[in-house]
Tab-separated table of C-alpha atoms and ligand atoms in Angstrom:
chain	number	residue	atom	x	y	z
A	1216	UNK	CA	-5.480	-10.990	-14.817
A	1217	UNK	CA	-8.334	-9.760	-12.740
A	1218	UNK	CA	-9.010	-6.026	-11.838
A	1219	UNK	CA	-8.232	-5.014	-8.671
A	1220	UNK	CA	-11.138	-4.164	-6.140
A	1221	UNK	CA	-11.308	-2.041	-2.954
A	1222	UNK	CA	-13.590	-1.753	-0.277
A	1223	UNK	CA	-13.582	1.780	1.500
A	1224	UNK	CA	-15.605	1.911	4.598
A	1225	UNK	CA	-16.506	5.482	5.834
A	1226	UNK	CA	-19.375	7.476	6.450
A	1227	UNK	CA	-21.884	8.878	4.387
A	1228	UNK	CA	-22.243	12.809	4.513
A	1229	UNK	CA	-25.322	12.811	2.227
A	1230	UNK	CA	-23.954	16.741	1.438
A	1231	UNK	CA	-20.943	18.532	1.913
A	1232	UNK	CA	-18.671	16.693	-0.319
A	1233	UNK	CA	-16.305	14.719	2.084
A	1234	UNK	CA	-16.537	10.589	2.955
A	1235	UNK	CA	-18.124	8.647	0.902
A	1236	UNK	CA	-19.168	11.221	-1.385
A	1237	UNK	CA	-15.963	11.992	-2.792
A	1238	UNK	CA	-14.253	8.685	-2.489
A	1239	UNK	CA	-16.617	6.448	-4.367
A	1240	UNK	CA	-16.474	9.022	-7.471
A	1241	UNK	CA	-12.835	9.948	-7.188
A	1242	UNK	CA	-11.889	6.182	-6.556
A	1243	UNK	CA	-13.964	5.237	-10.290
A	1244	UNK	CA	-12.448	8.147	-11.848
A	1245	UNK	CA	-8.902	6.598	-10.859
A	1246	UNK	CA	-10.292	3.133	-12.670
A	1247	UNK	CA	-10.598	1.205	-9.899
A	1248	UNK	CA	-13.443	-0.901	-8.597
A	1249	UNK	CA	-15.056	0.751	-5.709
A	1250	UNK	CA	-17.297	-1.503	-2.973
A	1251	UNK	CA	-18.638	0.678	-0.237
A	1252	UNK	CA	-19.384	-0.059	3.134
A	1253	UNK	CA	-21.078	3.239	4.590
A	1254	UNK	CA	-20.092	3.336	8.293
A	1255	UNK	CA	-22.827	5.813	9.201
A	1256	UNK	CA	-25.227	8.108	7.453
A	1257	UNK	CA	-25.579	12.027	8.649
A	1258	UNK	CA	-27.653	14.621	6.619
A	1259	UNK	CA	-24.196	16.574	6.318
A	1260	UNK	CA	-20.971	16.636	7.789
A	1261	UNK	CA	-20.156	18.084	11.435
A	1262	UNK	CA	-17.789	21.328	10.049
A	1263	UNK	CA	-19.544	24.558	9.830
A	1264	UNK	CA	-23.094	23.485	9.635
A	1265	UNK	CA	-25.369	24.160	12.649
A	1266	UNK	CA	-26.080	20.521	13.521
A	1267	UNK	CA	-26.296	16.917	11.840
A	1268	UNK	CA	-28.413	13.823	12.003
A	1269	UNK	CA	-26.743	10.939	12.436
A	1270	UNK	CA	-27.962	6.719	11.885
A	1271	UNK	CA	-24.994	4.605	13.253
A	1272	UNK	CA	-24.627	1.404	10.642
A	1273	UNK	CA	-22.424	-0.839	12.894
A	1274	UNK	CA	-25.188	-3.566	13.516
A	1275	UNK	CA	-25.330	-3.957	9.855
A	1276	UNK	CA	-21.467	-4.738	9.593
A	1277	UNK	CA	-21.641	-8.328	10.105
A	1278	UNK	CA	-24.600	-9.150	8.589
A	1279	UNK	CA	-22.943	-8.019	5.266
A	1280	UNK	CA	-19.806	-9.793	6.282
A	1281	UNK	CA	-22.103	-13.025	6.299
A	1282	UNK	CA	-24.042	-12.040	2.989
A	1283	UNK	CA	-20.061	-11.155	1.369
A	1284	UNK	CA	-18.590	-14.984	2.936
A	1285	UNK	CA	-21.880	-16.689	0.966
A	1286	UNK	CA	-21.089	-14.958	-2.087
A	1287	UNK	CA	-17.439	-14.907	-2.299
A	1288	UNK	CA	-17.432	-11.776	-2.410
A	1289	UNK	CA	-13.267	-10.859	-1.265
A	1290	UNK	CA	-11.486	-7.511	-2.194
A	1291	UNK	CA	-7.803	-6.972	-2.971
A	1292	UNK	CA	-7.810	-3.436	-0.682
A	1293	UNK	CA	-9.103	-1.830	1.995
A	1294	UNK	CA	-9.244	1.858	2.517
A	1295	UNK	CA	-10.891	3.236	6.079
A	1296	UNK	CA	-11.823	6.770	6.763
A	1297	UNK	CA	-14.162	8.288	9.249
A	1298	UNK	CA	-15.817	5.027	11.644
A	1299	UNK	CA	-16.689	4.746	14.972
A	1300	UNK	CA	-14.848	3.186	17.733
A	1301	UNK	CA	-17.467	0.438	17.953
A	1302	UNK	CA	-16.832	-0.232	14.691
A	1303	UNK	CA	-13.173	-1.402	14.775
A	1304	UNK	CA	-13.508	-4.781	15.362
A	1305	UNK	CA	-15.594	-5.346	13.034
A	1306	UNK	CA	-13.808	-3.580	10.456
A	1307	UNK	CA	-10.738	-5.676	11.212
A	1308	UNK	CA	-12.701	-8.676	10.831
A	1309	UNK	CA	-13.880	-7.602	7.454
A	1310	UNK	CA	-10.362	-7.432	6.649
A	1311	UNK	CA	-9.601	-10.651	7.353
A	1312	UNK	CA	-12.529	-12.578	6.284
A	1313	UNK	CA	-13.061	-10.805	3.147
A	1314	UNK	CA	-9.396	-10.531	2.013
A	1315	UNK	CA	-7.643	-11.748	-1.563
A	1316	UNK	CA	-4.170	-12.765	-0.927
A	1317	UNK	CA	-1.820	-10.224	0.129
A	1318	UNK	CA	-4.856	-7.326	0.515
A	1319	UNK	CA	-3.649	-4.583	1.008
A	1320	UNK	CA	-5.014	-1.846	4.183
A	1321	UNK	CA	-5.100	1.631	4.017
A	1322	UNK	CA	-5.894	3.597	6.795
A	1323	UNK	CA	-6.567	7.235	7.209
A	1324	UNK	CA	-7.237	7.550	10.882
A	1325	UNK	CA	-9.677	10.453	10.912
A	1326	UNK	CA	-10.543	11.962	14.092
A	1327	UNK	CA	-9.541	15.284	13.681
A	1328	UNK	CA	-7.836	18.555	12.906
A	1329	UNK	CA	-6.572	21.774	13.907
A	1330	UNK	CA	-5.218	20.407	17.229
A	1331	UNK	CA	-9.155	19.337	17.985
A	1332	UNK	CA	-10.974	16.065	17.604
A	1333	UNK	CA	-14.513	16.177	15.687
A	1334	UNK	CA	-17.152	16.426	17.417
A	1335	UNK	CA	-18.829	13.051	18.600
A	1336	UNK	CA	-15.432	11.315	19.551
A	1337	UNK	CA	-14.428	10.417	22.904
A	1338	UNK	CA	-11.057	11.345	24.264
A	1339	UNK	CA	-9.843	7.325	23.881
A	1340	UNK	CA	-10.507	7.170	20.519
A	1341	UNK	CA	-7.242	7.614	19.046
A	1342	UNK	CA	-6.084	4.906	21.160
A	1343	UNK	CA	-9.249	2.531	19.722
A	1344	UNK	CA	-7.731	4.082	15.960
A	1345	UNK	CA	-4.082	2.513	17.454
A	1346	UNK	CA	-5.848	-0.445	16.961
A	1347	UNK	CA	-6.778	-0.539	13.375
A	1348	UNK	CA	-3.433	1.364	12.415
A	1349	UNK	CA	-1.596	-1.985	13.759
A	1350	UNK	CA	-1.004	-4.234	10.837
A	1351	UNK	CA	-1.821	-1.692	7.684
A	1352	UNK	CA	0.095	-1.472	4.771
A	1353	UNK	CA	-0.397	2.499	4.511
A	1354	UNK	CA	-1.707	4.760	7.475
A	1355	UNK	CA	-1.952	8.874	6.996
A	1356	UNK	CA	-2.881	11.052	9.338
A	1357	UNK	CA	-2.795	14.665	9.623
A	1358	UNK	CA	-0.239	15.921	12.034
A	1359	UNK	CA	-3.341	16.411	14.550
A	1360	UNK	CA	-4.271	12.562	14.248
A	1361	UNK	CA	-0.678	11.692	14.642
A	1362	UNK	CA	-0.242	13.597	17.766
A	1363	UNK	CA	-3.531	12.607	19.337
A	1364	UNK	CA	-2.484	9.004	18.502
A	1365	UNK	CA	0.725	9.385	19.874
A	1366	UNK	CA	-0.907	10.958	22.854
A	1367	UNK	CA	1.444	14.110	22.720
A	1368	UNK	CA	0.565	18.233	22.048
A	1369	UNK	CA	-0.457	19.144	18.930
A	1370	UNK	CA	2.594	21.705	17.788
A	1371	UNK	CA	2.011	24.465	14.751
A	1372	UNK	CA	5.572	24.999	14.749
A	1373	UNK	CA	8.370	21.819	14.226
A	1374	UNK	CA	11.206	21.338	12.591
A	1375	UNK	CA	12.140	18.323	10.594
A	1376	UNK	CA	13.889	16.539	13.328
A	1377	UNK	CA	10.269	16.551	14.878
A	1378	UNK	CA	8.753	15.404	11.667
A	1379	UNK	CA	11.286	12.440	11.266
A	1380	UNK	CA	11.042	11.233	15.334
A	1381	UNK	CA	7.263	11.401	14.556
A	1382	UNK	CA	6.866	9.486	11.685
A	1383	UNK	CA	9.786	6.522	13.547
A	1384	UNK	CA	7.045	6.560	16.461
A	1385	UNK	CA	4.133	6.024	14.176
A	1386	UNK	CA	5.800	3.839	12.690
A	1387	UNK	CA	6.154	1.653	15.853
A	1388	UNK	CA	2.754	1.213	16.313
A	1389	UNK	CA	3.541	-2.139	13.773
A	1390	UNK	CA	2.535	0.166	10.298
A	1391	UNK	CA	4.516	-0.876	7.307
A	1392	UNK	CA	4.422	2.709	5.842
A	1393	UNK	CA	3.544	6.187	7.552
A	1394	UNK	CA	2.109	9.426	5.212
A	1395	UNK	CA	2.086	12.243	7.473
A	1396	UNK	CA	-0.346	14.973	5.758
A	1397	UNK	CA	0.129	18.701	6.531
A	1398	UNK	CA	3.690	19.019	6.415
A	1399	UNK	CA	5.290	22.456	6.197
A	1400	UNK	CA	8.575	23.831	6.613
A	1401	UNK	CA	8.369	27.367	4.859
A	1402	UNK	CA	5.767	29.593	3.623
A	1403	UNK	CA	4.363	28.542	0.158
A	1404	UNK	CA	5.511	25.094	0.238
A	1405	UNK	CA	2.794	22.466	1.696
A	1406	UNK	CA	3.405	18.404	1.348
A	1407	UNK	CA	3.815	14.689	2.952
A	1408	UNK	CA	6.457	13.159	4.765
A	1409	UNK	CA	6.683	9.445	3.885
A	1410	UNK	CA	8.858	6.971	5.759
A	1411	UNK	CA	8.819	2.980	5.263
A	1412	UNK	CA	10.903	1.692	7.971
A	1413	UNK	CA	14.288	2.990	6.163
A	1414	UNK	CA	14.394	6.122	5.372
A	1415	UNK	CA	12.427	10.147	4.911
A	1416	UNK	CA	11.001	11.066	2.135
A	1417	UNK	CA	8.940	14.152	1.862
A	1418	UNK	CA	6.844	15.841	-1.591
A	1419	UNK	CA	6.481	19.523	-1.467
A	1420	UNK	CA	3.786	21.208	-3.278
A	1421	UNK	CA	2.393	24.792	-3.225
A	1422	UNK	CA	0.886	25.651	-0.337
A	1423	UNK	CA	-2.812	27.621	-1.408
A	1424	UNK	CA	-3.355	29.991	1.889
A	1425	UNK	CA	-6.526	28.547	2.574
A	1426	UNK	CA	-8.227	25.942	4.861
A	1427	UNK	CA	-10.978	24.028	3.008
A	1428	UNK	CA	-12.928	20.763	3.988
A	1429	UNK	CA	-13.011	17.406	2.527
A	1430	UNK	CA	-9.501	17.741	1.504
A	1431	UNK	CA	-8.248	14.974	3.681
A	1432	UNK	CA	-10.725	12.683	2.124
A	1433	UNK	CA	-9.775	13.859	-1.335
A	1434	UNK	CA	-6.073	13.107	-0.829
A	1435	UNK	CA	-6.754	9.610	0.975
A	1436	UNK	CA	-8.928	8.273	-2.021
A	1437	UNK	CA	-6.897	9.741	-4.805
A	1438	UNK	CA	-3.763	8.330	-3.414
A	1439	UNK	CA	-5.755	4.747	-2.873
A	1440	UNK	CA	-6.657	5.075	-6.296
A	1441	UNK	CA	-3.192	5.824	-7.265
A	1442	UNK	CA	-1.508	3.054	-5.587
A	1443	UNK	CA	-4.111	0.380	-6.601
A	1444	UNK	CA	-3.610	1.756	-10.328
A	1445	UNK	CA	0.266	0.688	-9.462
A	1446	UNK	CA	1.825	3.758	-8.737
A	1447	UNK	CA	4.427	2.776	-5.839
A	1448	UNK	CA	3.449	5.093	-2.613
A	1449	UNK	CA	5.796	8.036	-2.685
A	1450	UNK	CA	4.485	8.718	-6.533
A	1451	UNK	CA	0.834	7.965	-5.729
A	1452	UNK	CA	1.520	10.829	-2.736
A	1453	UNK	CA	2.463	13.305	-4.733
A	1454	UNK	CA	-0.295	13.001	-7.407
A	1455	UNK	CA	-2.875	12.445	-4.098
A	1456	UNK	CA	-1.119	16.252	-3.423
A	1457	UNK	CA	-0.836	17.847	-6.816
A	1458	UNK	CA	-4.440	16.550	-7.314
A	1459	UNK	CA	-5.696	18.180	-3.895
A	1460	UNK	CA	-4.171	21.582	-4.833
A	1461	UNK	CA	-6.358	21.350	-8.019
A	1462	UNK	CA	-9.249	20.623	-5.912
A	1463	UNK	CA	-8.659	24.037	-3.752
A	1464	UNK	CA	-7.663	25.801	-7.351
A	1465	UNK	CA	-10.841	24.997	-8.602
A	1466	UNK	CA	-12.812	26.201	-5.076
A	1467	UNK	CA	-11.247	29.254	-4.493
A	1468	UNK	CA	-12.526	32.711	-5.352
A	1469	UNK	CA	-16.047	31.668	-5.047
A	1470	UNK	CA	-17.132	32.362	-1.248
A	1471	UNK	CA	-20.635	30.987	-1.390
A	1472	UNK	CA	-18.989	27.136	-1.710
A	1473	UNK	CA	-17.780	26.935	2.233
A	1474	UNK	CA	-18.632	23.330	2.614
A	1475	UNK	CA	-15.862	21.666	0.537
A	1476	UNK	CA	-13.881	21.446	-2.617
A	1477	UNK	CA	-15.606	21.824	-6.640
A	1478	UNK	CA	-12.834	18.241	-6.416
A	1479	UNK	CA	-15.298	16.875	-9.807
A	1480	UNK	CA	-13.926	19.936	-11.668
A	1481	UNK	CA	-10.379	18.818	-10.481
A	1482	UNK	CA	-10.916	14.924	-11.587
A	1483	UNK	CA	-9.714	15.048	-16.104
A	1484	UNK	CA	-6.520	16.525	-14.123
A	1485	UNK	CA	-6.515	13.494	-11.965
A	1486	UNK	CA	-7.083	10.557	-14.753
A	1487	UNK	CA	-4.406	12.464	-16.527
A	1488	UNK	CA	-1.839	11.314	-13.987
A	1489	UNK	CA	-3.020	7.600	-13.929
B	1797	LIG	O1	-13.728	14.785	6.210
B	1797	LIG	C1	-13.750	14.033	7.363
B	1797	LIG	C2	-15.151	13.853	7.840
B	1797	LIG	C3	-15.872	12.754	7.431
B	1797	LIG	N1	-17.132	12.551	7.826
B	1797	LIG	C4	-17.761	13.414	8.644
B	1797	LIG	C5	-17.083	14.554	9.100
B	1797	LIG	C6	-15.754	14.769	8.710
B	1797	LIG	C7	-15.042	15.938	9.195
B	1797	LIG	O2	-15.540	16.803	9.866
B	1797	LIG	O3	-17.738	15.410	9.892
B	1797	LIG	C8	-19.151	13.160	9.066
């Protein structure tokens, strides 16, 4: 049988370890073909540095779509991270026309975090993300991106009750399985609530005391890797966790590396879990 391919579309932060960056490598490490469609390119990412360039890549979308429909070219996944709102159609045209049988789509809606949306996204955004959510196999936001999406407050404090009706409403949006990211319920203990349509599952891990970037990226590729290696979703969850604590292990104590996470010190741990 064939190896799998994916196709992850995102952005390319040429530093600061986040996007494309850490997916293509972290993707390969998992042993999985890795096609890239870069969404956007900026010298760096838009979290802590004083400013960015930015070159927008949507005109280029279909033109590749052609090239990929002369060549054959078709992938058996599709994992989206940070894209613009322009972009969304086309991406969901990509996902049809360039789609094996039964592809699978994996969406991490990025937008945002800390109750705030990135800078450089418009207030209707997470409605545009609604959008691309509808229809994929696997969406996981951070409990920011859920709320925005939902169009509700972003809360620090919930209990599970909150947790569970939030994951039933993602759900509704016509997703076949909602990750929320984030999750928390007592000190020490960090993790992912899971729910496909039945029932609540959540993975715990420990929770490091510290807020570092690119982690959201980290966890959506390892887990894509994961699942396209076969692990079923809750397992490839919990490595996509246990790998991004590794990731902040490996970071912390040196103050000098604000930008992101030393996540190529963290990947032998990760291909041991394949
Ligand atoms: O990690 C998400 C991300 C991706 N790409 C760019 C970003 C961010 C988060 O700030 O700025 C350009």
């Amino acid at each position: 049988m064939a190896d799998k391919r994916l196709l992850t579309i995102q952005d390319i932060s040429c530093v600061g370890q986040c996007s494309l960056t850490v997916a293509l490598p972290i993707i390969s490490a998992c042993g999985v073909e890795c096609g890239i469609l870069p969404s956007s390119v900026l010298s760096n990412h838009t979290a802590g540095y004083s400013g960015w360039t930015f070159f927008d890549l949507t005109d280029e979308m279909p033109n590749i779509l052609a090239q990929w429909k002369k060549e054959n070219v078709k992938f058996d996944a599709f994992y989206t991270g940070y894209v613009s709102k322009a972009q969304i159609p086309h991406i969901l045209r990509i996902m049809e026309e360039a789609a094996n049988e039964g592809a699978l789509r994996i969406v991490d809606p990025v937008m945002g975090d800390g109750g705030k949306l990135y800078p450089g996204f418009d207030d209707d955004f997470p409605q545009e993300m609604c959008k691309l959510c509808k229809g994929a196999d696997v969406i996981m936001p951070n409990i920011t991106e859920a709320a925005l999406m939902l169009g509700e407050e972003y809360r620090t404090e919930y209990d599970q009750a909150y947790i569970e009706d939030m994951l039933k409403r993602l759900y509704a949006l016509g997703v076949k399985n909602v990750l929320l990211t984030g999750v928390s319920f007592e000190e020490g203990k960090l993790g992912v609530a899971y729910y496909d349509g039945n029932e609540t599952k959540y993975y715990f891990t420990e929770r490091i005391p510290v807020s570092m970037h690119g982690t959201g990226d980290c966890y959506a590729s390892s887990f894509a890797g994961a699942l396209m290696r076969g692990h079923d979703i809750l397992d490839a969850a919990s490595i996509a966790a246990d790998f991004v604590a590794e990731t902040i292990r490996q970071t912390m104590g040196d103050e000098s590396h604000w930008w992101g996470v030393k996540f190529e010190k963290a990947l032998p741990y990760l291909i041991s879990r394949m």
